[in-house]
CSV table of C-alpha atoms in Angstrom, one decimal:
chain,number,residue,atom,x,y,z
A,29,MET,CA,111.7,104.1,95.4
A,30,LYS,CA,112.3,101.4,96.4
A,31,ARG,CA,108.9,99.4,97.8
A,32,PHE,CA,109.1,96.8,100.0
A,33,PHE,CA,106.7,94.0,100.2
A,34,TYR,CA,106.7,91.0,103.2
A,35,VAL,CA,104.6,87.5,102.5
A,36,CYS,CA,102.4,88.8,105.3
A,37,LEU,CA,100.5,90.9,103.0
A,38,ILE,CA,98.9,88.2,101.3
A,39,LEU,CA,98.0,86.6,104.4
A,40,LEU,CA,96.2,90.2,105.5
A,41,SER,CA,94.4,90.6,102.2
A,42,PHE,CA,92.9,87.5,101.2
A,43,SER,CA,91.4,85.3,103.9
A,44,PHE,CA,91.9,81.4,102.4
A,45,GLY,CA,88.9,78.9,102.5
A,46,LYS,CA,88.2,76.5,100.9
A,47,GLY,CA,91.8,74.6,100.3
A,48,GLU,CA,94.8,76.8,99.3
A,49,GLU,CA,93.3,78.0,95.6
A,50,ALA,CA,89.9,79.6,96.9
A,51,PHE,CA,89.8,83.0,98.8
A,52,ALA,CA,86.6,84.2,100.6
A,53,GLN,CA,87.0,88.0,101.2
A,54,THR,CA,89.1,90.7,99.6
A,55,ASN,CA,90.2,93.4,102.0
A,56,LEU,CA,89.6,96.7,99.8
A,57,VAL,CA,92.7,98.6,102.3
A,58,PRO,CA,95.4,98.9,100.4
A,59,ASN,CA,98.4,98.2,102.3
A,60,PRO,CA,96.4,97.3,105.4
A,61,SER,CA,99.3,96.6,108.1
A,62,PHE,CA,101.6,99.0,106.5
A,63,GLU,CA,104.4,97.3,105.8
A,64,VAL,CA,104.9,98.6,102.1
A,65,TYR,CA,107.0,102.1,102.4
A,66,ASP,CA,109.0,104.2,99.8
A,67,THR,CA,111.1,105.6,102.6
A,68,CYS,CA,112.3,104.8,106.0
A,69,PRO,CA,110.7,106.6,109.1
A,70,GLY,CA,113.4,108.9,110.0
A,71,LEU,CA,115.6,109.5,107.3
A,72,GLY,CA,114.4,113.0,106.6
A,73,VAL,CA,110.5,112.5,107.0
A,74,ARG,CA,108.7,110.4,110.1
A,75,GLY,CA,104.6,110.8,108.9
A,76,ILE,CA,102.4,108.0,107.7
A,77,GLU,CA,102.7,108.7,104.3
A,78,ASN,CA,105.8,106.7,103.9
A,79,ALA,CA,103.5,103.6,104.4
A,80,ILE,CA,101.6,104.1,100.5
A,81,PRO,CA,99.2,104.8,99.7
A,82,TRP,CA,97.9,106.1,103.3
A,83,LEU,CA,98.0,110.3,104.2
A,84,ASN,CA,97.7,112.6,106.9
A,85,PRO,CA,93.8,114.5,106.2
A,86,SER,CA,95.3,117.2,108.7
A,87,THR,CA,97.8,118.6,106.3
A,88,MET,CA,98.3,121.9,108.6
A,89,GLY,CA,98.2,120.3,111.5
A,90,GLY,CA,98.7,117.1,113.3
A,91,SER,CA,101.5,114.3,111.7
A,92,PRO,CA,100.3,111.0,112.4
A,93,ASP,CA,103.6,108.8,112.6
A,94,TYR,CA,105.0,105.6,111.2
A,95,MET,CA,107.0,102.7,112.3
A,96,ASN,CA,108.8,100.3,111.3
A,97,VAL,CA,111.3,97.6,111.9
A,98,CYS,CA,113.6,99.2,109.4
A,99,ALA,CA,114.1,102.4,111.8
A,100,ILE,CA,116.9,100.2,113.4
A,101,SER,CA,118.8,104.0,113.4
A,102,THR,CA,116.1,106.0,114.3
A,103,PRO,CA,114.4,104.9,117.5
A,104,ASP,CA,112.3,107.5,117.9
A,105,PHE,CA,110.2,105.5,115.0
A,106,TYR,CA,111.6,102.1,115.8
A,107,VAL,CA,109.4,98.6,116.2
A,108,PRO,CA,109.2,97.5,119.0
A,109,SER,CA,110.8,100.0,121.0
A,110,ASN,CA,110.1,103.7,120.4
A,111,SER,CA,109.2,106.9,121.5
A,112,TRP,CA,105.6,106.4,122.8
A,113,GLY,CA,106.2,102.9,124.0
A,114,PHE,CA,107.0,99.4,123.6
A,115,GLU,CA,104.9,97.5,121.1
A,116,TYR,CA,105.4,94.6,118.7
A,117,ALA,CA,103.2,94.7,115.5
A,118,HIS,CA,100.0,93.0,115.4
A,119,SER,CA,101.3,91.1,112.5
A,120,GLY,CA,104.4,91.9,109.9
A,121,VAL,CA,106.4,94.5,111.2
A,122,ALA,CA,105.4,97.7,110.8
A,123,TYR,CA,102.2,99.9,112.3
A,124,ALA,CA,101.0,103.7,112.2
A,125,GLY,CA,100.7,106.2,115.4
A,126,LEU,CA,98.5,108.9,116.0
A,127,VAL,CA,97.5,111.3,118.6
A,128,ALA,CA,94.1,110.3,119.3
A,129,TYR,CA,93.6,112.9,122.1
A,130,ALA,CA,95.1,115.8,124.1
A,131,VAL,CA,95.1,119.4,124.8
A,132,ASP,CA,97.3,122.4,123.7
A,133,ILE,CA,98.5,123.3,126.9
A,134,GLN,CA,98.4,127.4,125.4
A,135,TYR,CA,95.1,127.8,123.9
A,136,GLN,CA,93.9,125.0,125.8
A,137,THR,CA,92.0,123.5,122.6
A,138,PRO,CA,91.7,120.1,121.3
A,139,ILE,CA,94.1,118.1,119.4
A,140,ARG,CA,93.6,115.1,117.0
A,141,GLU,CA,95.5,113.3,114.2
A,142,TYR,CA,94.1,110.8,111.8
A,143,ILE,CA,95.3,108.6,109.3
A,144,GLN,CA,93.5,107.8,105.7
A,145,VAL,CA,93.1,105.6,102.6
A,146,LYS,CA,91.9,105.3,99.4
A,147,LEU,CA,90.1,101.9,99.2
A,148,SER,CA,91.3,99.4,96.2
A,149,ASP,CA,87.4,99.7,95.1
A,150,THR,CA,84.3,102.0,95.7
A,151,LEU,CA,81.6,100.4,97.8
A,152,MET,CA,78.8,99.5,96.3
A,153,VAL,CA,74.8,100.5,97.4
A,154,GLY,CA,73.2,98.2,99.9
A,155,LYS,CA,76.1,95.5,100.2
A,156,ASN,CA,77.6,95.1,103.8
A,157,TYR,CA,80.6,95.4,104.8
A,158,CYS,CA,82.5,93.8,108.0
A,159,VAL,CA,85.5,96.3,109.1
A,160,SER,CA,88.2,95.6,111.2
A,161,PHE,CA,91.0,97.5,112.8
A,162,TYR,CA,93.5,96.9,115.7
A,163,VAL,CA,94.7,99.9,118.3
A,164,SER,CA,97.1,99.8,121.2
A,165,LEU,CA,97.5,102.8,123.4
A,166,ALA,CA,101.2,103.6,124.0
A,167,ASP,CA,102.7,103.2,127.6
A,168,ASN,CA,103.4,107.0,127.6
A,169,SER,CA,105.3,109.4,125.3
A,170,THR,CA,108.9,110.1,126.3
A,171,ASN,CA,108.6,112.8,123.5
A,172,HIS,CA,106.1,114.8,125.5
A,173,ALA,CA,107.2,114.7,129.4
A,174,ALA,CA,104.9,117.6,130.5
A,175,TYR,CA,101.5,115.3,129.5
A,176,LYS,CA,99.8,113.2,131.3
A,177,GLN,CA,98.6,109.8,129.7
A,178,VAL,CA,95.0,108.8,129.3
A,179,ALA,CA,92.7,106.4,127.2
A,180,ILE,CA,89.7,107.3,125.3
A,181,THR,CA,86.3,105.5,124.8
A,182,GLU,CA,85.6,105.8,121.1
A,183,MET,CA,88.3,105.0,118.1
A,184,GLY,CA,86.2,105.3,115.2
A,185,LEU,CA,86.2,104.9,111.3
A,186,TYR,CA,84.6,107.2,108.8
A,187,PHE,CA,83.8,106.0,105.2
A,188,SER,CA,83.3,108.9,102.5
A,189,ASN,CA,83.1,109.6,98.6
A,190,ASN,CA,86.2,112.0,98.9
A,191,SER,CA,89.3,112.2,100.9
A,192,ILE,CA,88.0,114.6,104.0
A,193,THR,CA,90.8,116.9,104.9
A,194,ALA,CA,91.6,119.8,107.5
A,195,ASN,CA,94.1,123.0,107.8
A,196,ASN,CA,94.3,122.6,111.6
A,197,TRP,CA,94.4,119.3,113.9
A,198,LEU,CA,91.1,119.8,115.3
A,199,PRO,CA,89.0,117.3,115.8
A,200,LEU,CA,86.6,116.0,112.7
A,201,PRO,CA,83.5,116.9,111.9
A,202,TYR,CA,82.4,114.0,111.0
A,203,THR,CA,80.3,110.7,112.7
A,204,PRO,CA,82.1,107.5,112.1
A,205,GLN,CA,80.1,104.3,111.0
A,206,VAL,CA,82.2,102.2,112.8
A,207,ASN,CA,83.0,102.9,116.3
A,208,SER,CA,84.7,101.4,119.6
A,209,PRO,CA,82.0,100.9,122.2
A,210,ALA,CA,81.2,103.7,124.0
A,211,ASN,CA,82.3,103.8,127.6
A,212,VAL,CA,84.8,100.9,127.3
A,213,TYR,CA,88.2,102.7,127.7
A,214,LEU,CA,90.5,101.3,125.2
A,215,ASN,CA,93.0,101.3,128.1
A,216,ASP,CA,95.4,98.1,127.1
A,217,THR,CA,99.0,99.1,126.7
A,218,ALA,CA,100.6,95.1,126.6
A,219,ASN,CA,98.1,94.0,123.8
A,220,TRP,CA,96.6,94.8,120.4
A,221,VAL,CA,92.3,95.4,121.4
A,222,GLN,CA,90.4,94.6,117.9
A,223,ILE,CA,87.8,97.2,116.7
A,224,THR,CA,84.9,95.9,114.5
A,225,GLY,CA,81.7,97.2,112.9
A,226,THR,CA,79.1,96.0,109.8
A,227,TYR,CA,78.4,99.4,107.6
A,228,SER,CA,75.9,99.1,105.0
A,229,ALA,CA,77.1,101.6,102.4
A,230,LEU,CA,75.2,104.2,100.4
A,231,GLY,CA,77.3,103.9,97.6
A,232,GLY,CA,79.9,105.5,96.2
A,233,GLU,CA,82.5,105.3,99.2
A,234,LYS,CA,86.2,105.7,98.3
A,235,TYR,CA,87.5,106.7,101.4
A,236,ILE,CA,88.0,105.4,105.4
A,237,THR,CA,89.6,108.0,107.8
A,238,ILE,CA,90.8,106.6,111.5
A,239,GLY,CA,91.2,108.1,114.6
A,240,ASN,CA,89.0,110.2,117.4
A,241,PHE,CA,85.9,112.0,116.0
A,242,LYS,CA,84.4,113.1,119.6
A,243,GLY,CA,84.9,117.0,119.7
A,244,ASN,CA,84.1,117.0,123.3
A,245,ASN,CA,86.6,117.3,125.4
A,246,THR,CA,85.4,115.5,128.3
A,247,ASP,CA,83.4,112.9,127.7
A,248,THR,CA,85.5,110.6,126.0
A,249,ILE,CA,88.7,110.6,128.3
A,250,THR,CA,89.9,108.4,131.5
A,251,ILE,CA,92.8,109.4,133.4
A,252,ILE,CA,96.1,106.9,133.7
A,253,ASN,CA,99.5,108.9,134.7
A,254,THR,CA,98.9,112.4,136.1
A,255,ILE,CA,101.5,115.2,135.3
A,256,TYR,CA,101.0,117.9,133.7
A,257,SER,CA,98.1,118.1,130.3
A,258,PRO,CA,95.8,115.0,128.6
A,259,TYR,CA,97.5,113.0,125.9
A,260,ALA,CA,96.4,109.7,124.2
A,261,TYR,CA,98.7,108.1,121.7
A,262,TYR,CA,97.6,104.7,120.1
A,263,TYR,CA,99.1,102.2,117.3
A,264,VAL,CA,97.4,101.1,115.0
A,265,ASP,CA,97.6,98.1,112.6
A,266,ASP,CA,95.8,95.5,110.7
A,267,VAL,CA,92.7,97.3,108.9
A,268,SER,CA,90.4,95.7,107.3
A,269,VAL,CA,87.2,96.4,105.0
A,270,VAL,CA,85.7,93.1,103.4
A,271,ASP,CA,82.3,92.4,101.4
A,272,CYS,CA,80.5,90.9,103.8
A,273,THR,CA,77.0,90.5,102.0
A,274,VAL,CA,74.6,87.4,102.8
A,275,GLY,CA,73.8,85.7,100.1
A,276,VAL,CA,77.1,85.7,97.3
A,277,ASP,CA,77.0,82.5,95.5
A,278,GLU,CA,80.7,80.8,96.0
A,279,LEU,CA,81.8,78.4,93.4
A,280,THR,CA,83.9,75.3,94.4
A,281,ASP,CA,86.7,74.0,92.7
A,282,ASP,CA,84.7,71.1,91.4
A,283,GLU,CA,82.9,73.7,89.5
A,284,GLN,CA,85.6,73.2,87.1
A,285,ILE,CA,86.9,76.5,86.3
A,286,SER,CA,90.8,76.4,85.6
A,287,ILE,CA,93.4,78.9,85.5
A,288,TYR,CA,96.7,77.2,83.2
A,289,PRO,CA,99.1,77.7,82.8
A,290,ASN,CA,99.7,78.4,86.5
A,291,PRO,CA,102.5,79.7,86.5
A,292,SER,CA,103.0,81.7,83.6
A,293,GLN,CA,104.9,84.4,82.5
A,294,GLY,CA,101.7,86.7,81.8
A,295,ILE,CA,99.4,84.5,79.1
A,296,PHE,CA,96.5,82.9,81.7
A,297,GLU,CA,94.1,80.5,79.7
A,298,VAL,CA,90.4,81.0,82.2
A,299,LYS,CA,88.5,78.1,81.3
A,300,SER,CA,84.5,77.5,82.4
A,301,GLU,CA,83.6,73.8,81.8
A,302,LYS,CA,79.8,74.5,82.7
A,303,TYR,CA,78.9,78.0,83.3
A,304,LYS,CA,79.7,81.4,80.9
A,305,ILE,CA,82.0,83.7,81.9
A,306,GLN,CA,80.6,87.4,82.9
A,307,SER,CA,83.7,89.0,84.3
A,308,ILE,CA,86.8,88.5,85.3
A,309,GLU,CA,89.1,90.5,87.9
A,310,VAL,CA,92.6,90.2,89.0
A,311,PHE,CA,94.0,91.9,92.5
A,312,ASN,CA,97.4,92.1,93.8
A,313,VAL,CA,98.4,91.6,97.2
A,314,LEU,CA,97.4,94.6,98.7
A,315,GLY,CA,93.7,94.2,97.5
A,316,GLU,CA,94.2,96.8,94.5
A,317,LYS,CA,92.3,95.3,91.3
A,318,ILE,CA,94.6,95.9,88.4
A,319,TYR,CA,93.0,93.9,85.7
A,320,LYS,CA,89.2,93.8,84.6
A,321,GLU,CA,87.5,91.9,81.7
A,322,GLU,CA,84.1,91.5,80.1
A,323,LEU,CA,82.6,88.6,78.5
A,324,LYS,CA,80.0,86.5,78.2
A,325,ASP,CA,82.1,82.9,77.1
A,326,VAL,CA,83.4,79.7,78.5
A,327,THR,CA,87.3,80.9,77.8
A,328,ALA,CA,89.3,83.8,78.2
A,329,THR,CA,92.5,84.4,77.5
A,330,ILE,CA,94.1,87.2,80.1
A,331,ASN,CA,97.6,88.6,79.3
A,332,LEU,CA,98.6,90.2,82.6
A,333,GLN,CA,100.8,93.1,82.6
A,334,ALA,CA,102.2,93.4,85.9
A,335,PRO,CA,105.4,92.8,88.1
A,336,PRO,CA,106.0,89.0,88.7
A,337,GLY,CA,104.5,88.1,92.2
A,338,VAL,CA,101.3,86.5,93.9
A,339,TYR,CA,98.1,87.2,92.4
A,340,PHE,CA,94.2,86.3,92.6
A,341,MET,CA,91.6,86.5,90.3
A,342,GLN,CA,87.8,86.7,90.7
A,343,VAL,CA,85.4,84.8,88.2
A,344,GLN,CA,82.5,85.8,87.9
A,345,THR,CA,80.1,83.4,86.0
A,346,GLU,CA,76.3,82.9,85.6
A,347,LYS,CA,75.9,80.6,88.4
A,348,GLY,CA,78.5,82.6,90.9
A,349,ILE,CA,81.8,83.1,91.7
A,350,LEU,CA,85.2,81.8,91.9
A,351,ARG,CA,88.3,83.1,93.3
A,352,LYS,CA,91.6,81.7,92.9
A,353,LYS,CA,95.2,82.3,93.3
A,354,PHE,CA,97.8,81.7,90.8
A,355,VAL,CA,101.9,83.0,90.1
A,356,LYS,CA,103.6,85.2,87.4
A,357,GLU,CA,106.8,84.4,86.9
């Protein structure tokens, strides 16, 4: 199956700081803006699973959606105009969509959809992680004319050590560590709203799940359009989890750590002029760690067995950390 990559992934996964070579933070969320897919939505399948490696935790219940500009022949899942409204991606050309609030018309039970992904690295105990994601309330749902549009007050992100699943589409019984502010309705249908927070890791967390975890059907909504039964559908884009622990020493280029040749066909020499190298890690543009080596020397040779492209190297020395961009031809 083909996978499609966009330059914007590089910008989303790594925030550049000290010039073009160094970057400040690594996004642990793979495919954070849903740009990479294995099947264009609408071609027989429509779910968030198209945006690899994202998952639907409510396997026997809801079906969170995937929208992309590639779905030009399937308008239900096109960007910017689709069955749920009109919205350009916050960045790139794709985003996710989910039912954050609805009520089953027949049984009057709550309905929720969630999206989930495994992080590219396990969270470390005691470290602080800065969390961010964007949501936008869909204009309305032409697929659900029997519903009335509502907005909710809380959208959350839940960290877990293992994948959480349910065989229904009831609210997941967990308390998210990061939530949008209570009593502030997410009712903007024209713009993206950023939800942020800081999480102090207990250690071992590997998964994040996004959605509305409130189980009460009366304390999270406000009515926007009155028709029949309440329904809140949100677009989600640009999900980020980065280590923002204070106190990590960042080396600068004048600390004289070099990678050469750059670009290379796969063999790279890493050299430190001042300090012994303790470890080397390499990340791809999705923020996935694809290489790690521990050593105690001032030089190292890396044979990178990976496709051609842009990669990012994190070099840990006895003095601190240097992060550099390099290219495999």
